[in-house]
Short mmCIF file of C-alpha atoms in Angstrom, two decimals:
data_model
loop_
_atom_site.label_atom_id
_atom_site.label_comp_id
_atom_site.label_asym_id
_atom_site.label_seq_id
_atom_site.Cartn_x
_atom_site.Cartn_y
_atom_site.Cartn_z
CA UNK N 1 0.00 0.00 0.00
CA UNK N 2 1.07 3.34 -0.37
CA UNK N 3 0.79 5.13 2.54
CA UNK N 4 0.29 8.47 0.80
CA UNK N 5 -2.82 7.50 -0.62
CA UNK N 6 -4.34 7.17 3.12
CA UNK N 7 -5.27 10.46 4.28
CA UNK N 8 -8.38 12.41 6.08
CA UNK N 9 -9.71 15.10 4.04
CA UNK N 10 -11.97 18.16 4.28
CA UNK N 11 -14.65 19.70 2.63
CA UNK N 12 -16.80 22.27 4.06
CA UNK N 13 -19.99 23.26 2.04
CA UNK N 14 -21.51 26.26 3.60
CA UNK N 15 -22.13 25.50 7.59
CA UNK N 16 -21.23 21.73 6.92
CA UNK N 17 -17.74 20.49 7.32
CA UNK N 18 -17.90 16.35 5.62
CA UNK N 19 -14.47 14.80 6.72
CA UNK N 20 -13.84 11.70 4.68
CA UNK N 21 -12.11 8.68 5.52
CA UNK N 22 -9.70 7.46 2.24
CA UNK N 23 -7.44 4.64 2.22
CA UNK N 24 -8.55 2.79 -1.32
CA UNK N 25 -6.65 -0.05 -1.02
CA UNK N 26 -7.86 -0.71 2.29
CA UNK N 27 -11.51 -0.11 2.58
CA UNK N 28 -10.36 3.05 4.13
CA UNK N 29 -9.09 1.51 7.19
CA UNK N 30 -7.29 3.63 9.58
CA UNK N 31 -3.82 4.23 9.84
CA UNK N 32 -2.27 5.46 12.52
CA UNK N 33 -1.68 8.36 10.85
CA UNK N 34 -4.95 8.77 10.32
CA UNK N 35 -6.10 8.33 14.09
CA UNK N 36 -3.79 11.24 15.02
CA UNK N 37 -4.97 13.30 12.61
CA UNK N 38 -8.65 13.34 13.11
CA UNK N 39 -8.39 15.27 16.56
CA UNK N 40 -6.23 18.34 14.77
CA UNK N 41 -8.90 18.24 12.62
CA UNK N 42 -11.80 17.93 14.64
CA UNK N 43 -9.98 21.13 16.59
CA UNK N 44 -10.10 23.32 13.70
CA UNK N 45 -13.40 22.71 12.54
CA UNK N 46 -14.65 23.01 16.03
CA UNK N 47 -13.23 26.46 16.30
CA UNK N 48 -14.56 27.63 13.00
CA UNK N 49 -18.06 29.56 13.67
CA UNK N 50 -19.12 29.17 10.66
CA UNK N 51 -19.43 25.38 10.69
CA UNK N 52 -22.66 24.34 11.76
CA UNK N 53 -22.70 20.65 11.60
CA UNK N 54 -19.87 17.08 10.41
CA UNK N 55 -20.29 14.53 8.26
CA UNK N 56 -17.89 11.89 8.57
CA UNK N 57 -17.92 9.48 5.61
CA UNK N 58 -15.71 6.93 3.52
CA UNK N 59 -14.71 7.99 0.24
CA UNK N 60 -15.94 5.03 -2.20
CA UNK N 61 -18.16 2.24 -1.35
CA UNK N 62 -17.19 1.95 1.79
CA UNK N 63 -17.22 3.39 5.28
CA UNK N 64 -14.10 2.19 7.27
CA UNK N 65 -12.97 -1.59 7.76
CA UNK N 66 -11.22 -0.68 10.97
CA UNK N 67 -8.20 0.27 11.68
CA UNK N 68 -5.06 -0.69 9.52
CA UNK N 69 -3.77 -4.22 10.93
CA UNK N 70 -0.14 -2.69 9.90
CA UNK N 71 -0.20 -0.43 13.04
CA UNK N 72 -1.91 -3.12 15.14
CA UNK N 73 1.08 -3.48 17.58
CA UNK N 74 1.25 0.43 18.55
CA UNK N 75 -2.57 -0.24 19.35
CA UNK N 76 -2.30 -2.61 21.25
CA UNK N 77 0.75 -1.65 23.57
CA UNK N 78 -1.18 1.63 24.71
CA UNK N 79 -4.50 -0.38 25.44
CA UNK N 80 -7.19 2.14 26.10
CA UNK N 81 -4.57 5.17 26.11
CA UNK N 82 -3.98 4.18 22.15
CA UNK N 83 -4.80 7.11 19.46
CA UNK N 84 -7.64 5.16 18.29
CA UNK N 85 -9.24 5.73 21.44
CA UNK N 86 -8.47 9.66 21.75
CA UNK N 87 -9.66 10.47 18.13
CA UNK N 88 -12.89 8.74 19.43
CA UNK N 89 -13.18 10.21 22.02
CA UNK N 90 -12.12 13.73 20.69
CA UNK N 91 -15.00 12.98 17.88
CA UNK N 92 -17.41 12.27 20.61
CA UNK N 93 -17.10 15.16 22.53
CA UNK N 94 -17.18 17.30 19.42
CA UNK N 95 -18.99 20.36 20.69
CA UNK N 96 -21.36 20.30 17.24
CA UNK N 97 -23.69 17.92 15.67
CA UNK N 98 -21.85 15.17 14.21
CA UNK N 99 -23.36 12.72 11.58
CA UNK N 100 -22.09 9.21 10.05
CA UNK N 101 -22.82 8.97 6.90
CA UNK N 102 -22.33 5.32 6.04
CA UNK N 103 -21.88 2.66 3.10
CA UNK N 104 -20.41 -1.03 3.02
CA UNK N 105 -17.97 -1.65 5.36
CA UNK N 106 -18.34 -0.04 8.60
CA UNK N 107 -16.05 -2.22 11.07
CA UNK N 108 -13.97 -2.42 14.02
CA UNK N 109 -12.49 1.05 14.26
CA UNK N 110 -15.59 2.26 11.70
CA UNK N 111 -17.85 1.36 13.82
CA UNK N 112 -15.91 2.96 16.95
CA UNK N 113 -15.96 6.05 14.92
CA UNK N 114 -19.59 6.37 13.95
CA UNK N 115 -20.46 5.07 17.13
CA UNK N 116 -18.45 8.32 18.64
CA UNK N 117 -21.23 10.27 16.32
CA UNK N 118 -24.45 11.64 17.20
CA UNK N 119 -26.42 10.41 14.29
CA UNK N 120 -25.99 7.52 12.15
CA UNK N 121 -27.31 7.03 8.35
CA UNK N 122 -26.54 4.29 6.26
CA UNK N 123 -27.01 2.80 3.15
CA UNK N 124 -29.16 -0.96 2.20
CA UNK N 125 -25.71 -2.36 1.52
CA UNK N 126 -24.10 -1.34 4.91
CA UNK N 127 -22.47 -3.99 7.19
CA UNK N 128 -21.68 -3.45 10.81
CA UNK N 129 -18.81 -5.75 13.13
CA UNK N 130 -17.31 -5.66 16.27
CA UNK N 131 -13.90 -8.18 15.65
CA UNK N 132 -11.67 -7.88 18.91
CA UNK N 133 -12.86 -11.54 19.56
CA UNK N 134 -11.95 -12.89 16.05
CA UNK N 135 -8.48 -11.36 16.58
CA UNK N 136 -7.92 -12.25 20.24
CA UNK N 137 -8.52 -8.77 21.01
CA UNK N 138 -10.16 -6.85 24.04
CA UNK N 139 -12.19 -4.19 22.72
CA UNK N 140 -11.38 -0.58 25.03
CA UNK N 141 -13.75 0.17 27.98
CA UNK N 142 -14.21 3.62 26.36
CA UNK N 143 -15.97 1.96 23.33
CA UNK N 144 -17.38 -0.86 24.77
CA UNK N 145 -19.39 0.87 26.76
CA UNK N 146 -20.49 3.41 24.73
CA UNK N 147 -21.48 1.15 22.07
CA UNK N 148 -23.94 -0.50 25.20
CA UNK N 149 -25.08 2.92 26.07
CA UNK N 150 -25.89 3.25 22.47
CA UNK N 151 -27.88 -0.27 21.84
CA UNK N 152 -28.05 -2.07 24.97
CA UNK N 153 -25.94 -4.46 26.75
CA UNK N 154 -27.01 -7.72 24.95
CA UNK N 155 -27.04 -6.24 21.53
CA UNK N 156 -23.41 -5.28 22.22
CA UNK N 157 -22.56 -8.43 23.64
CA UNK N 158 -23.70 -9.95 20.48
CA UNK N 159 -21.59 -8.37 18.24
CA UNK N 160 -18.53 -8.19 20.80
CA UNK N 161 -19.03 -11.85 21.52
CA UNK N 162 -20.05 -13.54 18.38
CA UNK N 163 -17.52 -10.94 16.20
CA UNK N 164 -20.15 -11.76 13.31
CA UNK N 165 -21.64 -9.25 10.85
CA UNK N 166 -24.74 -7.40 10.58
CA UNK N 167 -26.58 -6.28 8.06
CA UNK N 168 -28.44 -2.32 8.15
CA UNK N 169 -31.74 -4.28 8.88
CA UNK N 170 -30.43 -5.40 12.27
CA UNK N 171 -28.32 -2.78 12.49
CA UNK N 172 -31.67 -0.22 12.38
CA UNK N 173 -33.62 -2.86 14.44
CA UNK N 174 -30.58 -2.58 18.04
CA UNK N 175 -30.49 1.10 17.45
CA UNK N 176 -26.77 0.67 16.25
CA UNK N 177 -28.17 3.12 12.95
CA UNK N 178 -31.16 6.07 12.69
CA UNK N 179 -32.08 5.39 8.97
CA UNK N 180 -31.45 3.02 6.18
CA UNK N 181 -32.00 4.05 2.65
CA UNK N 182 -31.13 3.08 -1.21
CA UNK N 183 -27.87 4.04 -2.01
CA UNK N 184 -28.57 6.83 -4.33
CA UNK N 185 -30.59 8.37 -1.46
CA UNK N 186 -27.93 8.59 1.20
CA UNK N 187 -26.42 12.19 0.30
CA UNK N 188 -29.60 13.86 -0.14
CA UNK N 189 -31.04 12.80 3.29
CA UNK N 190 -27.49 13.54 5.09
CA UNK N 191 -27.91 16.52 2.68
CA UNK N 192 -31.55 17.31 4.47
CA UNK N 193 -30.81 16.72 7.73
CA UNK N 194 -27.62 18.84 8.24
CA UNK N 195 -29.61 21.41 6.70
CA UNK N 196 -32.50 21.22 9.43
CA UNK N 197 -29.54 21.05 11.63
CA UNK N 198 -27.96 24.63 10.84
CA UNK N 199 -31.18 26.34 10.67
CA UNK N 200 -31.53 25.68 14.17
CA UNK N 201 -30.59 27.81 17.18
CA UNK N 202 -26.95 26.53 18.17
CA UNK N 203 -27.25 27.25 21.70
CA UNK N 204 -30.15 25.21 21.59
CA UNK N 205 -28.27 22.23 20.08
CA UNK N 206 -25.38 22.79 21.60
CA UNK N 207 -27.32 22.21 25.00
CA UNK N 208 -28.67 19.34 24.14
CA UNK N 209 -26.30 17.44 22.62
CA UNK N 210 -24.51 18.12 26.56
CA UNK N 211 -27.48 17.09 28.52
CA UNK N 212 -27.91 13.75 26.39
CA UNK N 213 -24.15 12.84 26.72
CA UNK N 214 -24.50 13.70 30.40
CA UNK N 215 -21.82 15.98 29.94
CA UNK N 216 -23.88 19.20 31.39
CA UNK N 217 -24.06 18.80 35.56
CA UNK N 218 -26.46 21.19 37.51
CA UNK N 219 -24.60 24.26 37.10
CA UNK N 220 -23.68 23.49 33.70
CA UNK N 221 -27.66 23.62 33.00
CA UNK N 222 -28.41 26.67 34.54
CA UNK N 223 -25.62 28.14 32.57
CA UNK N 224 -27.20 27.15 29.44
CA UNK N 225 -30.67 28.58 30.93
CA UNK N 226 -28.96 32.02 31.66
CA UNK N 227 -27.65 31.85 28.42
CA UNK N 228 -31.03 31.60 26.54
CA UNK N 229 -32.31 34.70 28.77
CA UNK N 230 -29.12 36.43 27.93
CA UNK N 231 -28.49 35.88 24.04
CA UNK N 232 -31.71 36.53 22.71
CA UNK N 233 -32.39 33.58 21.02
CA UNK N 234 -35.71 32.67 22.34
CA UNK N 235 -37.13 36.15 21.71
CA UNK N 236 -35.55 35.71 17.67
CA UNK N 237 -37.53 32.31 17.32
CA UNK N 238 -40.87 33.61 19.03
CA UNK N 239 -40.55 36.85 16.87
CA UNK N 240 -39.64 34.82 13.45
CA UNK N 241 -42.91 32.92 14.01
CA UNK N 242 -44.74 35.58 14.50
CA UNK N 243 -43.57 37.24 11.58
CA UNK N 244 -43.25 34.11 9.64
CA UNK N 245 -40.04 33.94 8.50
CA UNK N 246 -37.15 32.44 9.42
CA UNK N 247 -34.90 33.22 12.23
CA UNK N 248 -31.73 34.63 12.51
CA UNK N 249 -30.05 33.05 15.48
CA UNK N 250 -26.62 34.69 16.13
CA UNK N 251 -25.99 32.67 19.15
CA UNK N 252 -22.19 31.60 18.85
CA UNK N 253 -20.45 29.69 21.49
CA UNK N 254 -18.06 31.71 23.67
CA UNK N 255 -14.56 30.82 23.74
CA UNK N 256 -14.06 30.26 27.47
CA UNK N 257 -17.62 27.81 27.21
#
């Protein structure tokens, strides 16, 4: 393989920044290249006000078959310290809506990644494993429990256990996806659904995306309740439906947030 050829890329499209996962030879596994460079990423985009929502995706006809086998050993020695784990957990905490937009393959370190998003769309012709247990492997705690949190504990222990694949059927049926659609549907509805996501008030996503990751303790909430009072937003969206149009939230996050 040439290495050069696996790389993360960006491409922001008004308020949505789509970072896509490419390593053709591999079924855009992950290298560990790749791992570290998701969280610079994720950092930048985060900071940019003008991005609204990410779409993480596979370039191709295929999501992500894990991460690259070649780089297994440096995974392994730093257990659930590794840089698979902090890219996933820098993706989860991702301060913005994030959305997996997924086809074929979406494995191992796929699925740790879309897992680490907040929504999950995928295609008729998706497939969804869990391998550690095929490879003598022990999945890290981070992950394993979030992908529990996320469909239950026996619907993880199935795939952790068994190692087997699922198709987006089962996948929709545990939870482990939101939607499955044809193929030729899957950019227009990420398309759709990013757009309902930036015409939204961003303090009002922003707080809720906290208080469902239980990331937002007491005071944490009733700084997000002085904030509506304080920014305005709540008299923008009461006045645009009284005037019928739509609003103009100019709610940005602080820096110090």
């Amino acid at each position: 393989m040439d290495v050069s050829d696996a790389e993360l890329t960006v491409e922001v499209t008004g308020p949505v920044a789509t970072v896509v996962i490419r390593n053709p030879t591999r079924r855009n596994a992950m290298t560990a290249a790749m791992w570290r460079q998701l969280p610079e990423l994720l950092d930048r985009l985060e900071g940019d006000p003008d991005v609204r929502a990410l779409v993480l995706t596979g370039a191709g006809d295929a999501f992500c078959a894990g991460a690259d086998l070649g780089d297994l050993a440096e995974l392994l020695d730093a257990g659930d310290a590794s840089i698979a784990v902090t890219a996933e957990e820098r993706l989860a905490a991702f301060a913005k809506p994030t959305v997996a937009a997924i086809r074929g393959a979406c494995v191992g370190g796929g699925c740790q990644l879309a897992v680490a998003c907040d929504l999950r769309i995928a295609t008729e012709d998706a497939r969804f494993g869990v391998p550690p247990a095929r490879l003598g492997l022990v999945y890290p705690a981070p992950t394993t429990r979030r992908l529990a949190r996320l469909i239950g504990p026996s619907a993880a222990k199935h795939l952790l256990f068994t190692a087997e694949l699922i198709d987006a059927e089962r996948a929709l049926r545990v939870g482990l996806v939101d939607e499955v659609l044809p193929g030729d549907r899957l950019a227009a509805r990420v398309d759709e659904i990013t757009a309902a996501i930036a015409q939204r008030s961003p303090l009002s996503v922003a707080a809720a995306k906290e208080i469902v990751d239980d990331r937002a303790d007491p005071a944490r909430v009733a700084w997000w309740h002085r904030r509506v009072v304080n920014s305005g937003e709540a008299r923008e969206g009461v006045a645009a439906i009284a005037e019928r149009r739509a609003p103009r939230f100019a709610w940005r996050p602080p820096t110090d947030a």
